[in-house]
Amino acid sequence: MIIHKIPVITKNHSYDIYLGNNIFNKFEYKFYPFQTGDRCILVTNQTIFKIWKKKILQYFSNHQITVDTFILADGENHKTLYSINLLLTFLLEKLHDRRSILIAFGGGVIGDITGFAASIYQRGIRFVQLPTTFLSQVDAAIGGKTGVNHELGKNMIGTFWQPESVITNIEFLNTLPYQQLISGLAEVIKYAISFDYMFFEWLEKNIKKILSLDPITILYCIQKCCKIKSKIVNLDEHEKGCRLFLNLGHTYGHAIEAYFKYTNWLHGEAVAIGMVMSIYTSQILGIISFHDGKRMISLIKNADLPIYAPRNMSPKCYLSYMMRDKKSHSGKIKLIIPSAIGKVKILKDVNQNIIFSAIQKCLN
């Protein structure tokens, strides 16, 4: 068993990403920050817990770590202040204190809720990310973004609160539904389009191996994404500079998620459509070449991700959500768009007609 360690270094708090396959099979290996006698709270959903509870609980039992389990409802539509209140009430009822450790055992929704609760419970307690989805392993579990959704906008309520560690076990992907796998691929493609031409070329050649869960290919892919995300977070923890570039496709995509009340579209699916809209925005403005844009859209399509906008959402429906986006300022829409394969730029105060035209080109 080989465990890779990828450091995430920030000004006030640094930690490691542990990455490997079947890494809970060696029960004598103890991950930081767990110590014998710790009290932990495993936050998960029924689907994940039903499949993996025996192995995970056995691991903690072997290290004499006490674990309470809190089960949340599954789905993005449950990433709300109501769920946060349920979790906080559970912590108080079980008499958890500042030494307790929250464990986010699930995908991005579980990670965001758990991290947010950790950041506000008794003014801040430790938490660990134990991501089980492809999207959370390559992106959401890294970097300390926490929060919940509001009906008027995604991730509008939250904090930056870094975990003590991220423990990424690719074995969890073996039980992941195919739709969730390709949802995570959207974030992988985002990294390649935004930061790394050679990684983009590698994805063009290896996309089918990823979809078939080839272990060596998956391990390399996750490790590559973790290194890119770590580097960005190291430079800009609170998203005031280059970390904004990680939002390629998200302003359009978040509008789709919010419009459908976080039920019809997985996050990665909405981001995939948002990336296509961002590509068209760049083409309309004459920034990116037709050839590069075509390659980007082809890669998204070959990953089995959607490239067409929802038919029952008109271009005007996007605007109110996009103006509330966290990157926007004083009602002026700010977008991240690709300028070439491996490069992105920020557009400030994008003309609404340009946005309408980009969305229109995505309507099949």
XYZ file of C-alpha atoms in Angstrom:
364
model
C 0.000 0.000 0.000
C 1.442 3.357 -1.090
C 0.029 6.560 0.391
C 0.919 9.801 -1.374
C 1.061 12.965 0.737
C 0.343 16.306 -0.896
C 0.843 19.378 1.318
C -1.590 22.280 1.398
C 0.126 25.328 2.867
C -1.748 28.437 3.942
C -0.721 31.418 6.049
C -2.410 30.279 9.247
C -3.030 26.550 8.811
C -1.345 23.829 6.759
C -2.260 20.178 6.317
C -1.738 17.120 4.118
C -3.852 15.312 1.562
C -3.388 11.544 1.976
C -4.072 9.756 -1.314
C -4.109 6.061 -2.123
C -6.146 2.956 -2.877
C -7.594 0.634 -0.217
C -5.909 2.799 2.381
C -8.239 1.701 5.192
C -7.231 -1.940 4.771
C -4.112 -1.423 6.908
C -5.767 -0.607 10.173
C -2.493 0.016 12.006
C -1.904 3.147 9.898
C -3.185 6.173 11.814
C -4.015 9.342 9.904
C -3.388 12.762 11.383
C -4.993 14.212 13.523
C -6.611 11.115 15.051
C -5.322 9.979 18.445
C -6.397 7.215 20.776
C -9.182 8.513 23.008
C -10.459 11.150 20.568
C -14.191 11.831 20.305
C -15.318 12.168 16.704
C -18.556 12.770 14.841
C -18.928 11.022 11.499
C -21.201 13.165 9.311
C -22.500 11.258 6.302
C -25.633 10.268 4.395
C -27.547 6.987 4.450
C -26.312 5.851 1.029
C -22.615 6.152 1.888
C -22.987 4.874 5.433
C -24.871 1.761 4.366
C -22.082 0.729 1.978
C -18.970 1.638 3.963
C -19.916 1.780 7.658
C -18.358 -1.566 8.589
C -14.908 -0.703 7.234
C -14.852 2.895 8.510
C -16.174 2.159 11.995
C -13.798 -0.781 12.317
C -10.877 1.528 11.530
C -11.795 3.918 14.356
C -12.547 1.059 16.731
C -9.088 -0.403 16.136
C -7.557 2.901 17.248
C -9.829 3.282 20.317
C -11.469 6.385 18.867
C -15.074 7.037 19.903
C -17.358 7.874 16.989
C -20.894 9.257 16.997
C -22.653 9.059 13.645
C -24.897 11.785 12.261
C -26.893 10.957 9.107
C -27.942 13.795 6.795
C -30.431 13.618 3.941
C -28.760 13.081 0.577
C -28.672 15.748 -2.133
C -27.686 19.338 -2.907
C -31.180 20.555 -1.985
C -30.418 19.615 1.640
C -27.334 21.852 1.836
C -29.197 24.386 3.962
C -29.149 26.212 7.290
C -31.797 23.745 8.437
C -29.315 20.874 8.076
C -26.672 22.924 9.888
C -29.065 23.445 12.789
C -29.795 19.721 12.975
C -26.078 18.965 13.157
C -25.360 21.640 15.774
C -28.232 20.357 17.905
C -26.791 16.824 17.672
C -23.363 18.066 18.811
C -24.882 19.829 21.821
C -27.057 16.871 22.783
C -24.018 14.555 22.674
C -21.986 17.039 24.772
C -19.249 17.504 22.192
C -16.663 20.124 23.091
C -13.822 22.035 21.449
C -11.614 18.939 21.365
C -14.093 16.925 19.310
C -13.373 16.278 15.632
C -15.989 16.386 12.886
C -15.439 13.985 9.984
C -17.023 14.777 6.619
C -17.653 11.334 5.112
C -19.264 11.893 1.732
C -19.229 14.196 -1.273
C -19.149 17.949 -1.632
C -22.482 18.528 0.114
C -21.404 16.626 3.222
C -17.995 18.320 3.169
C -19.439 21.828 2.891
C -22.001 21.284 5.658
C -19.529 19.597 8.003
C -16.836 22.220 7.458
C -19.297 25.056 8.029
C -20.578 23.471 11.242
C -16.981 22.954 12.426
C -16.161 26.599 11.764
C -19.013 27.935 13.923
C -19.487 25.310 16.654
C -18.041 26.759 19.873
C -16.255 29.300 17.636
C -14.384 26.626 15.723
C -13.431 22.969 16.122
C -11.309 20.609 14.048
C -12.648 18.658 11.100
C -11.344 16.095 8.613
C -12.384 15.584 5.007
C -12.984 11.975 3.978
C -14.282 12.471 0.412
C -16.141 9.646 -1.302
C -17.074 11.180 -4.681
C -14.808 11.954 -7.609
C -15.787 15.627 -7.505
C -14.955 15.986 -3.825
C -11.680 14.060 -4.185
C -10.358 16.244 -7.013
C -11.772 19.568 -5.844
C -14.401 20.207 -3.169
C -12.600 18.647 -0.185
C -9.481 20.773 -0.703
C -9.065 24.417 0.195
C -11.340 25.134 3.132
C -14.441 26.498 1.397
C -17.496 25.651 3.488
C -21.114 26.717 3.382
C -24.715 26.155 2.451
C -27.050 27.295 -0.287
C -29.817 29.877 -0.267
C -32.823 29.637 -2.549
C -31.586 32.797 -4.280
C -28.016 31.626 -4.779
C -25.550 28.789 -4.318
C -22.991 28.815 -1.479
C -24.088 32.259 -0.327
C -23.690 31.450 3.375
C -20.369 30.089 4.544
C -16.813 30.472 5.775
C -13.228 29.609 4.939
C -12.207 26.893 7.426
C -9.356 24.553 6.568
C -9.530 20.862 7.532
C -6.893 19.115 9.631
C -6.348 16.634 6.807
C -7.951 15.240 3.662
C -7.983 11.432 3.403
C -8.682 10.378 -0.181
C -9.325 6.687 -0.762
C -10.005 5.910 -4.435
C -11.594 2.594 -3.418
C -14.714 4.612 -2.591
C -15.187 5.330 -6.303
C -15.951 1.655 -6.969
C -19.484 2.139 -5.626
C -20.015 5.611 -7.087
C -22.900 5.918 -9.594
C -21.730 6.649 -13.132
C -23.533 9.999 -13.230
C -21.625 11.106 -10.133
C -18.345 10.015 -11.699
C -18.841 12.135 -14.809
C -20.024 15.026 -12.640
C -16.587 14.994 -11.013
C -14.936 14.917 -14.425
C -16.269 18.406 -15.089
C -14.002 19.782 -12.354
C -11.057 17.774 -13.723
C -11.597 19.266 -17.191
C -11.895 22.715 -15.591
C -8.373 22.351 -14.163
C -6.950 21.366 -17.543
C -8.672 24.143 -19.484
C -7.706 26.737 -16.894
C -4.145 25.842 -15.959
C -2.437 23.012 -17.832
C -2.239 22.366 -21.582
C -0.303 19.103 -21.142
C -2.907 17.812 -18.682
C -5.593 18.723 -21.226
C -3.812 16.624 -23.857
C -3.466 13.779 -21.356
C -7.216 13.900 -20.681
C -7.985 13.769 -24.403
C -6.020 10.503 -24.576
C -7.160 8.968 -21.280
C -10.768 10.023 -20.800
C -12.122 6.517 -21.464
C -9.726 4.972 -18.929
C -10.999 7.408 -16.322
C -14.595 6.523 -17.150
C -13.730 2.830 -16.734
C -12.075 3.554 -13.349
C -8.657 2.279 -14.356
C -6.854 2.500 -10.966
C -3.497 3.836 -12.211
C -5.162 6.440 -14.432
C -7.595 7.546 -11.711
C -4.811 7.828 -9.146
C -2.700 10.007 -11.455
C -5.716 12.173 -12.331
C -6.665 12.837 -8.701
C -3.050 13.473 -7.711
C -2.645 15.961 -10.560
C -5.806 17.852 -9.608
C -4.848 17.909 -5.918
C -1.458 19.393 -6.758
C -3.025 22.108 -8.926
C -5.653 22.967 -6.291
C -3.050 22.939 -3.521
C -0.811 25.336 -5.431
C -3.688 27.744 -6.031
C -4.843 27.631 -2.392
C -1.254 28.172 -1.240
C -1.151 31.390 -3.265
C -4.666 32.656 -2.547
C -6.520 31.061 0.363
C -9.475 33.464 0.443
C -10.167 33.806 -3.290
C -9.041 37.374 -3.814
C -6.741 36.665 -6.748
C -5.796 33.577 -8.758
C -8.213 31.303 -6.887
C -11.000 33.060 -8.776
C -9.781 31.206 -11.868
C -11.088 27.958 -10.327
C -14.598 29.276 -11.034
C -14.539 28.671 -14.786
C -18.103 27.723 -15.754
C -19.427 28.233 -12.244
C -21.239 31.556 -12.664
C -23.416 30.157 -15.459
C -23.581 26.748 -13.770
C -24.628 28.044 -10.355
C -27.492 29.930 -12.021
C -28.754 26.637 -13.469
C -28.520 24.887 -10.096
C -30.302 27.672 -8.216
C -33.045 28.068 -10.844
C -33.933 24.379 -10.520
C -33.666 24.559 -6.709
C -30.653 22.214 -6.619
C -32.644 19.164 -7.739
C -32.478 18.649 -11.527
C -28.761 19.014 -12.183
C -25.683 17.703 -10.439
C -23.072 20.366 -9.737
C -20.617 18.990 -12.294
C -23.277 18.752 -14.982
C -24.253 22.401 -14.459
C -20.569 23.445 -14.450
C -20.001 21.550 -17.717
C -22.769 23.537 -19.403
C -21.377 26.680 -17.769
C -17.943 25.967 -19.242
C -19.444 25.614 -22.709
C -21.221 28.953 -22.233
C -17.928 30.500 -21.082
C -16.188 29.118 -24.174
C -18.865 30.651 -26.406
C -18.565 33.941 -24.499
C -14.836 33.968 -25.268
C -15.430 33.117 -28.927
C -18.075 35.828 -29.357
C -15.605 38.356 -27.959
C -12.885 37.104 -30.310
C -10.598 36.014 -27.468
C -10.288 32.263 -27.972
C -9.754 30.554 -31.321
C -12.486 28.421 -32.853
C -10.089 25.450 -32.894
C -9.295 25.620 -29.160
C -12.948 26.120 -28.286
C -13.956 23.110 -30.371
C -11.360 20.905 -28.633
C -12.619 22.002 -25.204
C -16.259 21.288 -26.036
C -15.300 17.939 -27.606
C -13.516 16.888 -24.420
C -16.545 17.835 -22.314
C -18.797 15.856 -24.674
C -16.450 12.828 -24.707
C -16.646 12.792 -20.906
C -20.402 12.114 -21.296
C -21.147 15.516 -19.792
C -23.990 17.728 -21.080
C -23.093 20.537 -23.477
C -26.579 21.975 -24.057
C -28.471 24.360 -21.803
C -31.799 23.384 -20.180
C -34.576 24.094 -22.665
C -37.012 25.241 -19.991
C -34.711 28.001 -18.734
C -34.650 31.129 -20.876
C -31.502 33.301 -21.176
C -33.138 36.037 -19.084
C -33.612 33.562 -16.196
C -29.834 33.452 -15.708
C -29.294 37.134 -15.045
C -30.698 37.606 -11.543
C -28.700 34.634 -10.243
C -25.530 35.718 -12.029
C -25.739 39.217 -10.577
C -25.863 37.692 -7.081
C -22.792 35.582 -7.780
C -20.018 36.108 -5.210
C -17.606 37.288 -7.920
C -19.980 39.983 -9.163
C -19.731 43.506 -7.792
C -22.418 46.216 -7.564
C -24.666 44.300 -9.922
C -21.937 43.988 -12.563
C -21.351 40.443 -13.788
C -17.820 39.092 -13.629
C -16.943 35.951 -15.595
C -13.975 33.594 -15.864
C -13.447 32.640 -19.505
C -10.775 30.608 -21.331
C -8.338 32.563 -23.492
C -6.504 29.451 -24.749
C -6.138 25.827 -23.656
C -4.442 26.085 -20.271
C -5.196 29.779 -19.757
C -8.136 31.778 -18.415
C -8.878 35.427 -17.746
C -11.407 37.498 -15.809
C -13.982 39.615 -17.615
C -15.505 42.471 -15.623
C -18.919 44.015 -16.289
C -19.855 41.637 -19.117
C -22.509 43.014 -21.453
C -25.857 41.269 -21.038
C -26.263 40.828 -24.785
C -23.003 38.872 -24.886
C -24.290 36.639 -22.094
C -27.604 36.102 -23.881
C -25.797 35.207 -27.116
C -23.536 32.670 -25.356
C -26.529 31.019 -23.676
C -28.463 31.005 -26.940
C -25.636 29.130 -28.667
C -25.994 26.417 -26.006
C -29.662 25.855 -26.702
C -30.056 22.729 -28.819
